[in-house]
Amino acid sequence: MGRKYTEKKTIEQIEEAAKDMSTFYTAACINHAGTTYKDDGARYYTEIISEYLLKHYKLFDQIQKIKRVNYKINSHNGTTPRETSNRKEERIALALVQKKVLNPLGEVIDYQVPLKSKQSDRVGKIDLMTFDESTGILRLIELKAPKSKETLLRCVLEIYTYYKTVDMGELLRSYGLHGKYSEVRICPLFFKGSTQDNEYNALVNHGNLVGLMNKMSNDVKVELLRFPFENIETVSPSTSYANGVAGCVTPCTRGAIIIIPTVKKPNAAPLDVEEVPDCDTETPANWKIEILNY
């Protein structure tokens, strides 16, 4: 069981973190799971934080835009020189880029999009961006690895912070989207069975979080996305296991990463890269990301 905090202590932590809203989402209290003590109301920490932000919403105005000339990185070709990297989120992002199109989100147009203008800027990167030409929707996506323990609140705050930070005019120019896009959406993307998924399934108990997402949606629509399975593995095409996957181009691009379905039987043959199994039934399912209602 994790450490318990009172509501008063939690608010003190929020107020301290709010001194710099550009890094607010990284504060430890944002990731506190569970509730306060029973005699302190047994309130979810994320509900206390969401309520505070709803009451002090103008705090987000403190997040400064960072001007950057060109967001597009020429070396972003969906491959990596570090084939053995164990950063799963990065490897999944690279694999998704190679899939080109994610139903129903459209084309993956980039990954690990930098937001810094200078090295000292304290800001992360946009994990994935997709663009759907049929609807004109540009999605800025915060990708979480399977079994991630981060709260849904943290994921929402992180991608909203990135949206407030990015120079949207320059971002659109960098990718040639002026005149093509109709709407921008910010999207946490998580797996079944993750902390985010569990909290989504219990949103009836998280009214303030829902209220906060709705408030943000007056500025930019918050859209929750979910992989319809619990886990995937990523491997380099140079491995013997990957070479047996249907759809793997031969010879494979050096540094490329492809998605391998997780299978319970060690000697089971890999499925086509366009299919993934349900982790409970091992039944193949179409690769289709779910857009969730809240």
XYZ file of N, CA and C in Angstrom, residues 17-156:
420
model
N 3.599 22.698 -6.532
C 3.849 22.304 -7.923
C 3.368 23.370 -8.897
N 2.296 24.087 -8.539
C 1.696 25.080 -9.433
C 2.541 26.338 -9.582
N 3.632 26.412 -8.856
C 4.531 27.559 -9.012
C 5.195 27.557 -10.385
N 5.236 26.403 -11.014
C 5.741 26.296 -12.383
C 4.800 25.368 -13.154
N 3.829 25.950 -13.840
C 2.820 25.143 -14.513
C 3.371 24.395 -15.721
N 4.520 24.814 -16.232
C 5.102 24.106 -17.372
C 5.592 22.714 -16.981
N 5.852 22.516 -15.689
C 6.304 21.198 -15.214
C 5.319 20.610 -14.199
N 4.165 21.211 -14.077
C 3.183 20.777 -13.082
C 2.855 19.294 -13.216
N 2.716 18.817 -14.453
C 2.315 17.426 -14.677
C 3.335 16.418 -14.158
N 4.579 16.878 -13.925
C 5.630 15.971 -13.456
C 5.667 15.850 -11.939
N 4.886 16.656 -11.223
C 4.905 16.637 -9.766
C 4.475 15.271 -9.238
N 5.099 14.845 -8.163
C 4.816 13.512 -7.604
C 3.351 13.350 -7.233
N 2.731 14.411 -6.723
C 1.342 14.298 -6.268
C 0.381 13.978 -7.412
N 0.732 14.337 -8.645
C -0.145 14.081 -9.789
C -0.279 12.577 -10.026
N 0.696 11.835 -9.583
C 0.698 10.393 -9.818
C 0.300 9.592 -8.583
N -0.167 10.271 -7.543
C -0.614 9.547 -6.351
C -1.890 8.778 -6.665
N -1.869 7.487 -6.397
C -3.038 6.647 -6.624
C -3.796 6.463 -5.315
N -5.063 6.103 -5.429
C -5.840 5.810 -4.230
C -6.494 7.042 -3.636
N -6.812 6.934 -2.331
C -7.598 7.965 -1.656
C -6.939 8.425 -0.363
N -7.442 9.522 0.142
C -7.017 10.006 1.449
C -7.533 9.055 2.528
N -7.166 9.316 3.764
C -7.642 8.494 4.882
C -9.166 8.502 4.942
N -9.726 7.419 5.461
C -11.179 7.303 5.569
C -11.769 8.443 6.377
N -11.105 8.794 7.499
C -11.646 9.877 8.332
C -11.348 11.258 7.743
N -10.662 11.268 6.585
C -10.416 12.521 5.874
C -11.240 12.570 4.591
N -12.248 11.705 4.513
C -13.174 11.724 3.392
C -12.935 10.673 2.333
N -11.818 9.958 2.432
C -11.473 8.915 1.450
C -11.651 9.427 0.017
N -11.124 10.598 -0.248
C -11.231 11.215 -1.579
C -10.048 10.817 -2.452
N -10.316 10.559 -3.714
C -9.235 10.261 -4.648
C -8.325 11.486 -4.773
N -7.021 11.239 -4.740
C -6.077 12.347 -4.904
C -6.289 13.049 -6.240
N -6.534 12.256 -7.288
C -6.732 12.855 -8.607
C -7.985 13.724 -8.643
N -8.982 13.399 -7.828
C -10.185 14.221 -7.760
C -9.916 15.536 -7.031
N -9.092 15.479 -5.996
C -8.727 16.700 -5.266
C -7.950 17.632 -6.197
N -7.016 17.065 -6.955
C -6.200 17.865 -7.866
C -7.060 18.428 -8.998
N -7.927 17.605 -9.565
C -8.797 18.069 -10.653
C -9.722 19.175 -10.171
N -10.252 19.034 -8.969
C -11.124 20.063 -8.403
C -10.364 21.382 -8.224
N -9.134 21.274 -7.724
C -8.313 22.475 -7.526
C -8.064 23.168 -8.868
N -7.752 22.397 -9.897
C -7.456 22.978 -11.208
C -8.700 23.594 -11.836
N -9.846 23.003 -11.600
C -11.087 23.590 -12.102
C -11.355 24.943 -11.443
N -11.039 25.050 -10.154
C -11.260 26.301 -9.420
C -10.208 27.350 -9.753
N -9.037 26.890 -10.200
C -7.928 27.805 -10.497
C -7.455 27.577 -11.940
N -8.407 27.551 -12.850
C -8.098 27.159 -14.217
C -7.158 28.132 -14.921
N -7.173 29.362 -14.507
C -6.301 30.364 -15.128
C -4.817 30.067 -14.898
N -4.518 29.140 -13.995
C -3.120 28.738 -13.809
C -2.494 28.264 -15.122
N -3.307 27.634 -15.968
C -2.776 27.110 -17.229
C -2.294 28.224 -18.164
N -2.798 29.442 -17.937
C -2.364 30.567 -18.761
C -0.894 30.912 -18.521
N -0.338 30.388 -17.436
C 1.070 30.656 -17.127
C 2.022 29.848 -18.009
N 1.504 28.825 -18.675
C 2.353 28.008 -19.542
C 2.719 28.822 -20.776
N 4.003 29.032 -20.968
C 4.486 29.864 -22.058
C 4.703 29.047 -23.331
N 4.292 29.625 -24.457
C 4.596 28.994 -25.740
C 6.085 29.114 -26.012
N 6.646 28.087 -26.595
C 8.057 28.103 -26.985
C 8.120 28.221 -28.498
N 8.724 29.273 -28.959
C 8.868 29.486 -30.394
C 9.979 28.589 -30.936
N 9.663 27.895 -31.994
C 10.641 26.988 -32.606
C 10.526 27.091 -34.114
N 11.635 27.120 -34.797
C 11.635 27.150 -36.262
C 11.727 25.714 -36.762
N 10.637 25.226 -37.311
C 10.542 23.886 -37.900
C 10.569 22.778 -36.842
N 9.477 22.060 -36.746
C 9.361 20.935 -35.810
C 9.767 19.616 -36.456
N 9.838 19.594 -37.773
C 10.095 18.344 -38.478
C 11.583 18.021 -38.471
N 11.908 16.806 -38.079
C 13.293 16.343 -38.018
C 13.545 15.407 -39.200
N 14.490 15.778 -40.057
C 14.722 14.997 -41.282
C 15.141 13.557 -41.013
N 15.797 13.315 -39.881
C 16.281 11.963 -39.583
C 15.187 11.036 -39.065
N 13.970 11.558 -38.875
C 12.874 10.721 -38.385
C 12.312 9.877 -39.528
N 12.856 8.686 -39.669
C 12.421 7.790 -40.743
C 11.839 6.484 -40.208
N 11.524 6.439 -38.904
C 10.934 5.234 -38.334
C 11.915 4.164 -37.961
N 13.207 4.478 -38.003
C 14.218 3.510 -37.602
C 15.038 4.093 -36.465
N 15.822 3.264 -35.828
C 16.646 3.709 -34.721
C 18.010 3.040 -34.795
N 19.076 3.763 -34.492
C 20.395 3.133 -34.451
C 20.570 2.267 -33.211
N 19.632 2.384 -32.261
C 19.747 1.622 -31.006
C 18.710 0.510 -31.008
N 18.955 -0.534 -31.783
C 17.979 -1.613 -31.910
C 17.704 -2.307 -30.582
N 18.660 -2.240 -29.672
C 18.508 -2.951 -28.404
C 17.920 -2.068 -27.311
N 17.494 -0.848 -27.668
C 16.918 0.047 -26.668
C 15.750 -0.635 -25.970
N 15.677 -0.497 -24.643
C 14.580 -1.104 -23.888
C 13.515 -0.083 -23.519
N 13.562 1.096 -24.128
C 12.533 2.103 -23.885
C 11.299 1.718 -24.691
N 10.366 1.051 -24.021
C 9.263 0.429 -24.745
C 8.375 1.441 -25.455
N 8.099 2.579 -24.807
C 7.260 3.577 -25.454
C 7.878 4.054 -26.763
N 9.187 4.267 -26.734
C 9.889 4.723 -27.936
C 9.827 3.661 -29.025
N 10.023 2.410 -28.654
C 10.005 1.327 -29.633
C 8.607 1.129 -30.219
N 7.585 1.234 -29.389
C 6.214 1.114 -29.893
C 5.917 2.250 -30.852
N 6.336 3.465 -30.497
C 6.107 4.624 -31.366
C 6.757 4.397 -32.731
N 7.990 3.893 -32.732
C 8.682 3.632 -33.992
C 7.941 2.574 -34.816
N 7.468 1.547 -34.143
C 6.745 0.488 -34.847
C 5.444 1.016 -35.443
N 4.761 1.896 -34.712
C 3.513 2.462 -35.212
C 3.764 3.351 -36.428
N 4.887 4.064 -36.410
C 5.244 4.891 -37.563
C 5.376 4.018 -38.812
N 5.963 2.843 -38.654
C 6.161 1.966 -39.799
C 4.857 1.364 -40.306
N 3.819 1.354 -39.461
C 2.521 0.876 -39.920
C 1.849 1.890 -40.835
N 2.358 3.136 -40.801
C 1.892 4.228 -41.672
C 0.508 4.749 -41.282
N -0.479 3.843 -41.238
C -1.857 4.264 -40.969
C -2.381 3.536 -39.742
N -3.013 4.288 -38.844
C -3.639 3.709 -37.661
C -5.144 3.941 -37.745
N -5.905 2.892 -37.922
C -7.360 3.037 -37.926
C -7.869 3.280 -36.504
N -8.756 4.247 -36.297
C -9.350 5.167 -37.278
C -8.713 6.564 -37.229
N -7.422 6.652 -36.927
C -6.786 7.946 -36.686
C -6.152 8.552 -37.923
N -5.974 7.788 -38.959
C -5.333 8.292 -40.156
C -3.849 7.956 -40.195
N -3.078 8.785 -40.871
C -1.657 8.531 -41.092
C -0.815 9.019 -39.923
N 0.168 8.209 -39.536
C 1.160 8.647 -38.550
C 2.142 9.545 -39.293
N 2.201 10.825 -38.913
C 3.049 11.751 -39.662
C 4.374 12.040 -38.960
N 4.489 11.748 -37.671
C 5.777 11.917 -37.007
C 5.708 11.345 -35.600
N 6.865 11.281 -34.957
C 6.994 10.754 -33.603
C 8.107 11.511 -32.898
N 8.064 11.509 -31.558
C 9.087 12.186 -30.756
C 9.355 13.604 -31.297
N 8.266 14.365 -31.441
C 8.357 15.722 -31.991
C 8.918 16.655 -30.922
N 10.067 17.277 -31.154
C 10.699 18.111 -30.129
C 9.971 19.437 -29.952
N 9.898 19.901 -28.712
C 9.256 21.172 -28.408
C 10.255 22.215 -27.934
N 11.460 21.781 -27.597
C 12.469 22.710 -27.094
C 12.951 23.639 -28.205
N 13.268 24.876 -27.799
C 13.948 25.802 -28.683
C 15.425 25.867 -28.323
N 15.702 25.714 -27.037
C 17.080 25.658 -26.549
C 17.181 24.550 -25.519
N 18.376 24.072 -25.259
C 18.581 22.900 -24.421
C 18.022 23.077 -23.023
N 18.012 24.304 -22.530
C 17.567 24.551 -21.154
C 16.050 24.539 -20.995
N 15.307 24.530 -22.098
C 13.846 24.475 -22.002
C 13.411 23.186 -21.326
N 12.518 23.317 -20.370
C 12.068 22.147 -19.602
C 10.734 21.652 -20.164
N 10.833 20.875 -21.206
C 9.637 20.357 -21.858
C 10.003 19.068 -22.573
N 9.026 18.179 -22.694
C 9.273 16.898 -23.335
C 9.020 16.926 -24.831
N 8.643 15.782 -25.388
C 8.380 15.638 -26.815
C 6.999 15.025 -27.012
N 6.376 15.356 -28.118
C 5.096 14.742 -28.474
C 5.392 13.349 -29.019
N 4.850 12.328 -28.380
C 5.188 10.952 -28.737
C 4.811 10.605 -30.174
N 3.580 10.938 -30.566
C 3.083 10.610 -31.900
C 2.189 11.729 -32.403
N 2.167 11.906 -33.718
C 1.185 12.784 -34.337
C 0.549 12.034 -35.504
N -0.767 12.105 -35.590
C -1.474 11.501 -36.716
C -2.335 12.562 -37.383
N -2.587 12.353 -38.672
C -3.453 13.273 -39.415
C -4.393 12.463 -40.290
N -5.680 12.765 -40.159
C -6.713 12.086 -40.936
C -7.182 13.045 -42.035
N -6.783 12.790 -43.262
C -7.138 13.691 -44.357
C -8.642 13.738 -44.594
N -9.354 12.667 -44.302
C -10.794 12.629 -44.572
C -11.572 13.544 -43.631
N -11.034 13.788 -42.437
C -11.720 14.645 -41.463
C -10.962 15.931 -41.170
N -9.679 15.957 -41.520
C -8.851 17.120 -41.210
C -8.418 17.194 -39.760
N -8.517 16.060 -39.032
C -8.183 16.062 -37.601
C -6.703 15.724 -37.406
N -6.004 16.627 -36.744
C -4.621 16.414 -36.327
C -4.629 16.016 -34.862
N -4.010 14.885 -34.546
C -3.985 14.414 -33.161
C -2.562 14.453 -32.606
N -2.428 15.078 -31.445
C -1.182 15.066 -30.692
C -1.350 14.009 -29.616
N -0.504 12.977 -29.641
C -0.742 11.772 -28.847
C 0.345 11.568 -27.799
N -0.094 11.327 -26.571
C 0.792 10.941 -25.475
C 0.653 9.434 -25.296
N 1.687 8.701 -25.676
C 1.657 7.236 -25.673
C 2.184 6.692 -24.355
N 1.440 5.764 -23.769
C 1.874 5.101 -22.543
C 2.111 3.621 -22.801
N 3.148 3.101 -22.189
C 3.520 1.706 -22.391
C 2.513 0.768 -21.722
N 2.479 -0.490 -22.148
C 1.616 -1.472 -21.473
C 1.909 -1.515 -19.970
N 0.867 -1.695 -19.185
C 0.967 -1.811 -17.727
C 1.443 -0.513 -17.058
N 1.378 0.596 -17.758
C 1.797 1.868 -17.176
C 1.024 2.164 -15.899
N 1.738 2.687 -14.901
C 1.146 3.009 -13.599
C 0.807 4.497 -13.466
N 1.062 5.272 -14.502
C 0.758 6.695 -14.414
C -0.751 6.911 -14.382
N -1.172 7.936 -13.647
C -2.597 8.223 -13.575
C -3.083 8.815 -14.886
N -4.374 8.645 -15.147
C -4.973 9.234 -16.330
C -4.863 10.755 -16.267
N -4.986 11.313 -15.075
C -4.849 12.751 -14.901
C -3.480 13.218 -15.381
N -2.431 12.507 -15.014
C -1.092 12.914 -15.436
C -0.966 12.908 -16.955
N -1.507 11.874 -17.586
C -1.431 11.778 -19.041
C -2.133 12.953 -19.709
N -3.309 13.301 -19.199
C -4.076 14.414 -19.757
C -3.320 15.724 -19.563
